[in-house]
Amino acid sequence: MPSKSYGLLGALIVMLIVDWPWPVRVARAMSISMERSDGSQELMKLNDTGSSLFHLPTQLNEYEVLEELGRLTLASMNQSVDPCEDFYEYACGNWKQADLVPQRARNNTFLNGIQYSVNEMMVKYLKNATDKELKLNNAESKAKAFFASCVRMSKDMSVGYRLLLEMEEFSLNWTDLKRTNETLDWININFLSQYGMYPLLPLKVHYETESRMFDVLLSTSGNVLGNSDVVDLKNLTRDFKIENEKELKQFNDEFELVLEFEKNLTMHSGRRNETEVLSLGEFKLKHKEDALNWTRYFDIAFNGSAKNDWTVQNTIADVNPLAHFLHKTDLATLRTYLKWRTIVKFHYIWKFETSDNSTESSCREHTEQYFNYALLPWFIDNVYDADRRADILQLAKHIKETFYDLLGKYTWLDDETRSHAKTKLRAMDITVGYSDEMRHREVINKVYEDVEIGDNWYKNLQMVEKNRARVRMRSVNRAIIPPLMSTRDVNAYYADFLNLVFIGIGISQAPFYHFKYPPSIKFSGIGNIIGHEMAHGFDSYCYQYNYDGKKQNWWTEASLRNFKERYRCMESQYNKFIFHGVLTNGTLTSGDNIADNVGTRISYHAYLNSYGNLDGDKKPLPGLNLTNKQLYFLKFAQTWCSGKEDAYKVRRMKTDVHAYEEFRVIGTLQNMPEFSEVYNCKLGSDMNPLKKCVIW
Ligand SMILES: *[C@@H]1O[C@H](CO)[C@@H](O)[C@H](O)[C@H]1NC(C)=O
Ligand SMILES: *[C@@H]1O[C@H](CO)[C@@H](O)[C@H](O)[C@H]1NC(C)=O
Ligand SMILES: *[C@@H]1O[C@H](CO)[C@@H](O)[C@H](O)[C@H]1NC(C)=O
Ligand SMILES: *[C@@H]1O[C@H](CO)[C@@H](O)[C@H](O)[C@H]1NC(C)=O
Ligand SMILES: *[C@@H]1O[C@H](CO)[C@@H](O)[C@H](O)[C@H]1NC(C)=O
Ligand SMILES: *[C@@H]1O[C@H](CO)[C@@H](O)[C@H](O)[C@H]1NC(C)=O
Ligand SMILES: *[C@@H]1O[C@H](CO)[C@@H](O)[C@H](O)[C@H]1NC(C)=O
Ligand SMILES: *[C@@H]1O[C@H](CO)[C@@H](O)[C@H](O)[C@H]1NC(C)=O
Ligand SMILES: *[C@@H]1O[C@H](CO)[C@@H](O)[C@H](O)[C@H]1NC(C)=O
Ligand SMILES: *[C@@H]1O[C@H](CO)[C@@H](O)[C@H](O)[C@H]1NC(C)=O
Ligand SMILES: *[C@@H]1O[C@H](CO)[C@@H](O)[C@H](O)[C@H]1NC(C)=O
Ligand SMILES: *[C@@H]1O[C@H](CO)[C@@H](O)[C@H](O)[C@H]1NC(C)=O
Ligand SMILES: [Zn+2]
């Protein structure tokens, strides 16, 4: 895995780095005038739980907003519990029964509740299209048409199978091709696929976090058809409805042949111990004695546009046995192998899509995956606007400044290390929601201009896969940052290799964030998340990366020793929480525990610095007898309200890098005298233990 980064809800980011198709920020310098949404447009009123809470977007007057938040806050609380004994139970004890929370969110988390609303909204949007609109030639219409074809798709995979067999690369008349006087060889066949599948000698356009660029990765062919977890011949013949005796025999015979071929193929290729990294020019020079003509290989792969300054990562030990073997094998066999690999690739996708009963929801997921950008301008216009984004960036600025000031005060840090820490914080980028070019429909339309979407879902899938592969092949040597998560996700991340904090639009929504919420709630909700992600830059893993996202030690020995001592204090604190008789793992969750603690502290101080003196003791929520300072901690706790089943939680214990929700809250607040002060918790009470673990 190329990097370790964090999401609040799970480890999704790493996967996306590897698999993301997105290429190019198409026109970074295009100056199309921005259409700003003024927030007053008529917006969808979604109101099926008797409240606009958890429904997007909320367009109510300020008093209503506050009243509603007050009702939700109260509804989730169990006020019979002493906040100094168990603040989580006090804040969230009634979550599972809270009528104001959509049913599906009650047995999950608060943030999941928002995600449901976002997803629901997406489905409504995707469904809302006239036949005429579906035929328009713009990215949004294409996305809607894709969704429509998905919802109506035939679950009969034989339709897709027959379509694949008609594809050019398999139906092409070989005799015709020969007459063009090109020397046909295995290299031609390797690159016949339009779907980025080059299975004889695999080449992949790959994102390298170290250089933050796409490069070319050469690897050995794997055991795919022979992997019984992936391919089951009986399933294929069943799914493709191959019943005719003769056809069945031919199918099985072919499979046997390609299986044997694959065994030979893998036998002839081995991996190097250490990846060889060279420029393409150097690579060709160094490998000019190899049994294949690499110039030709790259010419064919990139249609003659490969450049000698591209970076090549070579993981193949000795290519000669493989090249000799491929050279000897007849072209028809190679072509048949490519065909089968293509069939298996698509079958794998079809299987997921056709097995699902909740079609709308899985079609939405699928559409979002292929049309992420196409959906953005609409999403931004409807649930976000420049004001909200600026508001959140302003909060982030306060928090960063406060963190910077606090860095000046830690006595366990020597001045040399302190100065590097400050440099790292100063260099940290904070992105909220989207970059500006993503709002321009013209730009987005260009990305999808080659994509034609019709009625047949199987055809459409081929089309979007083809586009994805094409875009990917064009991305080599481009210094672009692939989006690491969908901006609609109710999530945020810190990317160590970029020293970058990203806050999604999905997480910047009510009841987590609202433009009209009082500052205490903003700092506690979204502010806490911003602080959390910033703090990741200084956690027990990412401390190894410098201001530029490079792995490099910037610590003096003494400061590092102090840092480790401090985070071990926290590890042992979180090692002692017990869930169903099992001790939780403070080492596994160390990075996120640090982020929770630091985020809560710096955002609180940022609140105090910017507003606290003015309104810290005021009581802003109707119906709630709590001051702003008290609400700050209550809101923080309620971010982690959860009704997950215990069995579900236990299953995640060994792998989730986040502590259970209750310990995220209790562990953090136990370390904060600021909390005990505003809730009057006596020293020695459960929430105010003598021993405090404070790092940053
Ligand atoms: C939402 O529904 C409830 C009950 O059905 C109603 O009382 C309330 O006025 C509605 N709110 C909005 C904003 O439409
Ligand atoms: C459906 O789309 C039309 C045109 O884009 C819009 O006017 C209408 O409000 C939408 N309806 C819903 C329910 O979103
Ligand atoms: C391929 O082309 C040759 C020559 O044009 C022709 O004789 C042959 O029938 C074609 N084969 C197929 C399967 O179309
Ligand atoms: C192929 O090469 C031969 C002889 O070198 C030539 O006569 C023929 O025209 C060429 N065919 C094509 C399609 O270029
Ligand atoms: C084959 O189909 C069965 C039944 O649908 C399924 O349980 C099994 O996982 C499938 N095998 C593979 C390798 O997909
Ligand atoms: C696989 O290798 C064996 C032994 O070298 C050879 O006899 C056989 O023809 C090969 N088969 C294929 C399909 O490559
Ligand atoms: C690669 O691994 C082989 C076998 O383990 C070993 O003999 C060889 O020295 C290694 N080469 C390098 C460069 O580490
Ligand atoms: C390798 O291929 C290139 C491009 O196809 C060609 O120009 C070159 O002559 C070939 N080199 C050798 C040694 O065959
Ligand atoms: C899916 O739908 C079919 C028929 O509508 C039903 O028999 C089956 O139980 C459903 N499966 C699931 C997992 O809900
Ligand atoms: C806790 O997690 C760490 C890191 O994953 C692991 O090395 C350690 O064995 C775990 N401890 C226990 C008691 O499971
Ligand atoms: C509100 O809280 C304060 C301090 O905790 C208390 O003195 C007061 O009686 C409370 N007021 C109401 C109406 O509950
Ligand atoms: C919530 O409840 C549903 C249905 O009862 C269940 O399928 C799901 O796994 C539960 N979610 C969690 C996180 O416990
Ligand atoms: Zn985190």
PDB file of N, CA and C in Angstrom, residues 63-104:
ATOM      1  N   TYR A  63     -34.044  30.911  14.194  1.00  0.00           N
ATOM      2  CA  TYR A  63     -34.665  30.409  15.413  1.00  0.00           C
ATOM      3  C   TYR A  63     -35.077  28.948  15.260  1.00  0.00           C
ATOM      4  N   GLU A  64     -35.678  28.644  14.101  1.00  0.00           N
ATOM      5  CA  GLU A  64     -36.084  27.253  13.858  1.00  0.00           C
ATOM      6  C   GLU A  64     -34.889  26.308  13.878  1.00  0.00           C
ATOM      7  N   VAL A  65     -33.801  26.764  13.280  1.00  0.00           N
ATOM      8  CA  VAL A  65     -32.594  25.934  13.250  1.00  0.00           C
ATOM      9  C   VAL A  65     -32.146  25.600  14.668  1.00  0.00           C
ATOM     10  N   LEU A  66     -32.104  26.620  15.509  1.00  0.00           N
ATOM     11  CA  LEU A  66     -31.625  26.416  16.871  1.00  0.00           C
ATOM     12  C   LEU A  66     -32.599  25.565  17.679  1.00  0.00           C
ATOM     13  N   GLU A  67     -33.879  25.805  17.453  1.00  0.00           N
ATOM     14  CA  GLU A  67     -34.881  25.056  18.193  1.00  0.00           C
ATOM     15  C   GLU A  67     -34.809  23.566  17.838  1.00  0.00           C
ATOM     16  N   GLU A  68     -34.640  23.351  16.561  1.00  0.00           N
ATOM     17  CA  GLU A  68     -34.571  21.980  16.079  1.00  0.00           C
ATOM     18  C   GLU A  68     -33.344  21.263  16.631  1.00  0.00           C
ATOM     19  N   LEU A  69     -32.224  21.965  16.595  1.00  0.00           N
ATOM     20  CA  LEU A  69     -31.008  21.379  17.134  1.00  0.00           C
ATOM     21  C   LEU A  69     -31.171  21.095  18.624  1.00  0.00           C
ATOM     22  N   GLY A  70     -31.833  22.026  19.314  1.00  0.00           N
ATOM     23  CA  GLY A  70     -32.091  21.816  20.738  1.00  0.00           C
ATOM     24  C   GLY A  70     -32.904  20.558  20.975  1.00  0.00           C
ATOM     25  N   ARG A  71     -33.931  20.367  20.148  1.00  0.00           N
ATOM     26  CA  ARG A  71     -34.778  19.178  20.322  1.00  0.00           C
ATOM     27  C   ARG A  71     -33.992  17.891  20.078  1.00  0.00           C
ATOM     28  N   LEU A  72     -33.178  17.899  19.033  1.00  0.00           N
ATOM     29  CA  LEU A  72     -32.386  16.709  18.740  1.00  0.00           C
ATOM     30  C   LEU A  72     -31.394  16.418  19.867  1.00  0.00           C
ATOM     31  N   THR A  73     -30.749  17.499  20.320  1.00  0.00           N
ATOM     32  CA  THR A  73     -29.755  17.336  21.370  1.00  0.00           C
ATOM     33  C   THR A  73     -30.388  16.711  22.609  1.00  0.00           C
ATOM     34  N   LEU A  74     -31.509  17.264  22.992  1.00  0.00           N
ATOM     35  CA  LEU A  74     -32.215  16.740  24.171  1.00  0.00           C
ATOM     36  C   LEU A  74     -32.683  15.307  23.969  1.00  0.00           C
ATOM     37  N   ALA A  75     -33.220  15.052  22.787  1.00  0.00           N
ATOM     38  CA  ALA A  75     -33.792  13.738  22.526  1.00  0.00           C
ATOM     39  C   ALA A  75     -32.749  12.628  22.634  1.00  0.00           C
ATOM     40  N   SER A  76     -31.502  12.964  22.336  1.00  0.00           N
ATOM     41  CA  SER A  76     -30.456  11.938  22.359  1.00  0.00           C
ATOM     42  C   SER A  76     -29.889  11.705  23.752  1.00  0.00           C
ATOM     43  N   MET A  77     -30.126  12.674  24.654  1.00  0.00           N
ATOM     44  CA  MET A  77     -29.485  12.623  25.978  1.00  0.00           C
ATOM     45  C   MET A  77     -30.220  11.727  26.958  1.00  0.00           C
ATOM     46  N   ASN A  78     -29.459  11.218  27.911  1.00  0.00           N
ATOM     47  CA  ASN A  78     -30.048  10.555  29.070  1.00  0.00           C
ATOM     48  C   ASN A  78     -29.647  11.360  30.297  1.00  0.00           C
ATOM     49  N   GLN A  79     -30.541  12.277  30.680  1.00  0.00           N
ATOM     50  CA  GLN A  79     -30.176  13.215  31.734  1.00  0.00           C
ATOM     51  C   GLN A  79     -30.217  12.620  33.134  1.00  0.00           C
ATOM     52  N   SER A  80     -30.625  11.359  33.211  1.00  0.00           N
ATOM     53  CA  SER A  80     -30.624  10.743  34.545  1.00  0.00           C
ATOM     54  C   SER A  80     -29.215  10.313  34.939  1.00  0.00           C
ATOM     55  N   VAL A  81     -28.301  10.379  33.988  1.00  0.00           N
ATOM     56  CA  VAL A  81     -26.919   9.974  34.276  1.00  0.00           C
ATOM     57  C   VAL A  81     -26.101  11.197  34.671  1.00  0.00           C
ATOM     58  N   ASP A  82     -25.238  11.021  35.648  1.00  0.00           N
ATOM     59  CA  ASP A  82     -24.356  12.097  36.081  1.00  0.00           C
ATOM     60  C   ASP A  82     -23.275  12.324  35.021  1.00  0.00           C
ATOM     61  N   PRO A  83     -23.213  13.536  34.455  1.00  0.00           N
ATOM     62  CA  PRO A  83     -22.217  13.770  33.397  1.00  0.00           C
ATOM     63  C   PRO A  83     -20.783  13.543  33.865  1.00  0.00           C
ATOM     64  N   CYS A  84     -20.552  13.618  35.163  1.00  0.00           N
ATOM     65  CA  CYS A  84     -19.186  13.406  35.649  1.00  0.00           C
ATOM     66  C   CYS A  84     -18.871  11.926  35.827  1.00  0.00           C
ATOM     67  N   GLU A  85     -19.905  11.092  35.732  1.00  0.00           N
ATOM     68  CA  GLU A  85     -19.664   9.656  35.855  1.00  0.00           C
ATOM     69  C   GLU A  85     -19.465   9.019  34.489  1.00  0.00           C
ATOM     70  N   ASP A  86     -20.392   9.316  33.587  1.00  0.00           N
ATOM     71  CA  ASP A  86     -20.288   8.721  32.248  1.00  0.00           C
ATOM     72  C   ASP A  86     -20.862   9.720  31.248  1.00  0.00           C
ATOM     73  N   PHE A  87     -20.004  10.547  30.739  1.00  0.00           N
ATOM     74  CA  PHE A  87     -20.489  11.620  29.894  1.00  0.00           C
ATOM     75  C   PHE A  87     -21.059  11.104  28.580  1.00  0.00           C
ATOM     76  N   TYR A  88     -20.556   9.976  28.123  1.00  0.00           N
ATOM     77  CA  TYR A  88     -21.088   9.421  26.873  1.00  0.00           C
ATOM     78  C   TYR A  88     -22.543   9.012  27.056  1.00  0.00           C
ATOM     79  N   GLU A  89     -22.811   8.330  28.149  1.00  0.00           N
ATOM     80  CA  GLU A  89     -24.175   7.889  28.427  1.00  0.00           C
ATOM     81  C   GLU A  89     -25.095   9.103  28.642  1.00  0.00           C
ATOM     82  N   TYR A  90     -24.567  10.097  29.309  1.00  0.00           N
ATOM     83  CA  TYR A  90     -25.316  11.342  29.522  1.00  0.00           C
ATOM     84  C   TYR A  90     -25.692  11.985  28.179  1.00  0.00           C
ATOM     85  N   ALA A  91     -24.749  11.997  27.254  1.00  0.00           N
ATOM     86  CA  ALA A  91     -24.966  12.682  25.975  1.00  0.00           C
ATOM     87  C   ALA A  91     -25.758  11.831  24.986  1.00  0.00           C
ATOM     88  N   CYS A  92     -25.543  10.543  25.000  1.00  0.00           N
ATOM     89  CA  CYS A  92     -26.060   9.675  23.931  1.00  0.00           C
ATOM     90  C   CYS A  92     -26.980   8.552  24.419  1.00  0.00           C
ATOM     91  N   GLY A  93     -27.250   8.523  25.701  1.00  0.00           N
ATOM     92  CA  GLY A  93     -27.971   7.383  26.266  1.00  0.00           C
ATOM     93  C   GLY A  93     -29.323   7.091  25.635  1.00  0.00           C
ATOM     94  N   ASN A  94     -29.924   8.116  25.058  1.00  0.00           N
ATOM     95  CA  ASN A  94     -31.260   7.917  24.493  1.00  0.00           C
ATOM     96  C   ASN A  94     -31.257   7.844  22.959  1.00  0.00           C
ATOM     97  N   TRP A  95     -30.061   7.730  22.400  1.00  0.00           N
ATOM     98  CA  TRP A  95     -29.908   7.778  20.940  1.00  0.00           C
ATOM     99  C   TRP A  95     -30.782   6.751  20.226  1.00  0.00           C
ATOM    100  N   LYS A  96     -30.754   5.533  20.732  1.00  0.00           N
ATOM    101  CA  LYS A  96     -31.485   4.458  20.052  1.00  0.00           C
ATOM    102  C   LYS A  96     -32.996   4.686  20.052  1.00  0.00           C
ATOM    103  N   GLN A  97     -33.471   5.497  20.996  1.00  0.00           N
ATOM    104  CA  GLN A  97     -34.909   5.756  21.058  1.00  0.00           C
ATOM    105  C   GLN A  97     -35.286   7.128  20.507  1.00  0.00           C
ATOM    106  N   ALA A  98     -34.292   7.881  20.049  1.00  0.00           N
ATOM    107  CA  ALA A  98     -34.571   9.271  19.675  1.00  0.00           C
ATOM    108  C   ALA A  98     -35.417   9.349  18.400  1.00  0.00           C
ATOM    109  N   ASP A  99     -36.671   9.771  18.571  1.00  0.00           N
ATOM    110  CA  ASP A  99     -37.605   9.807  17.446  1.00  0.00           C
ATOM    111  C   ASP A  99     -37.141  10.699  16.302  1.00  0.00           C
ATOM    112  N   LEU A 100     -36.382  11.731  16.667  1.00  0.00           N
ATOM    113  CA  LEU A 100     -35.984  12.691  15.639  1.00  0.00           C
ATOM    114  C   LEU A 100     -34.938  12.128  14.688  1.00  0.00           C
ATOM    115  N   VAL A 101     -34.380  10.997  15.073  1.00  0.00           N
ATOM    116  CA  VAL A 101     -33.324  10.396  14.254  1.00  0.00           C
ATOM    117  C   VAL A 101     -33.952   9.361  13.335  1.00  0.00           C
ATOM    118  N   PRO A 102     -33.615   9.390  12.055  1.00  0.00           N
ATOM    119  CA  PRO A 102     -34.162   8.368  11.163  1.00  0.00           C
ATOM    120  C   PRO A 102     -33.844   6.964  11.699  1.00  0.00           C
ATOM    121  N   GLN A 103     -34.817   6.110  11.573  1.00  0.00           N
ATOM    122  CA  GLN A 103     -34.703   4.758  12.108  1.00  0.00           C
ATOM    123  C   GLN A 103     -33.363   4.086  11.765  1.00  0.00           C
ATOM    124  N   ARG A 104     -32.975   4.187  10.504  1.00  0.00           N
ATOM    125  CA  ARG A 104     -31.769   3.482  10.066  1.00  0.00           C
ATOM    126  C   ARG A 104     -30.501   4.018  10.714  1.00  0.00           C
TER     127      ARG A 104
END
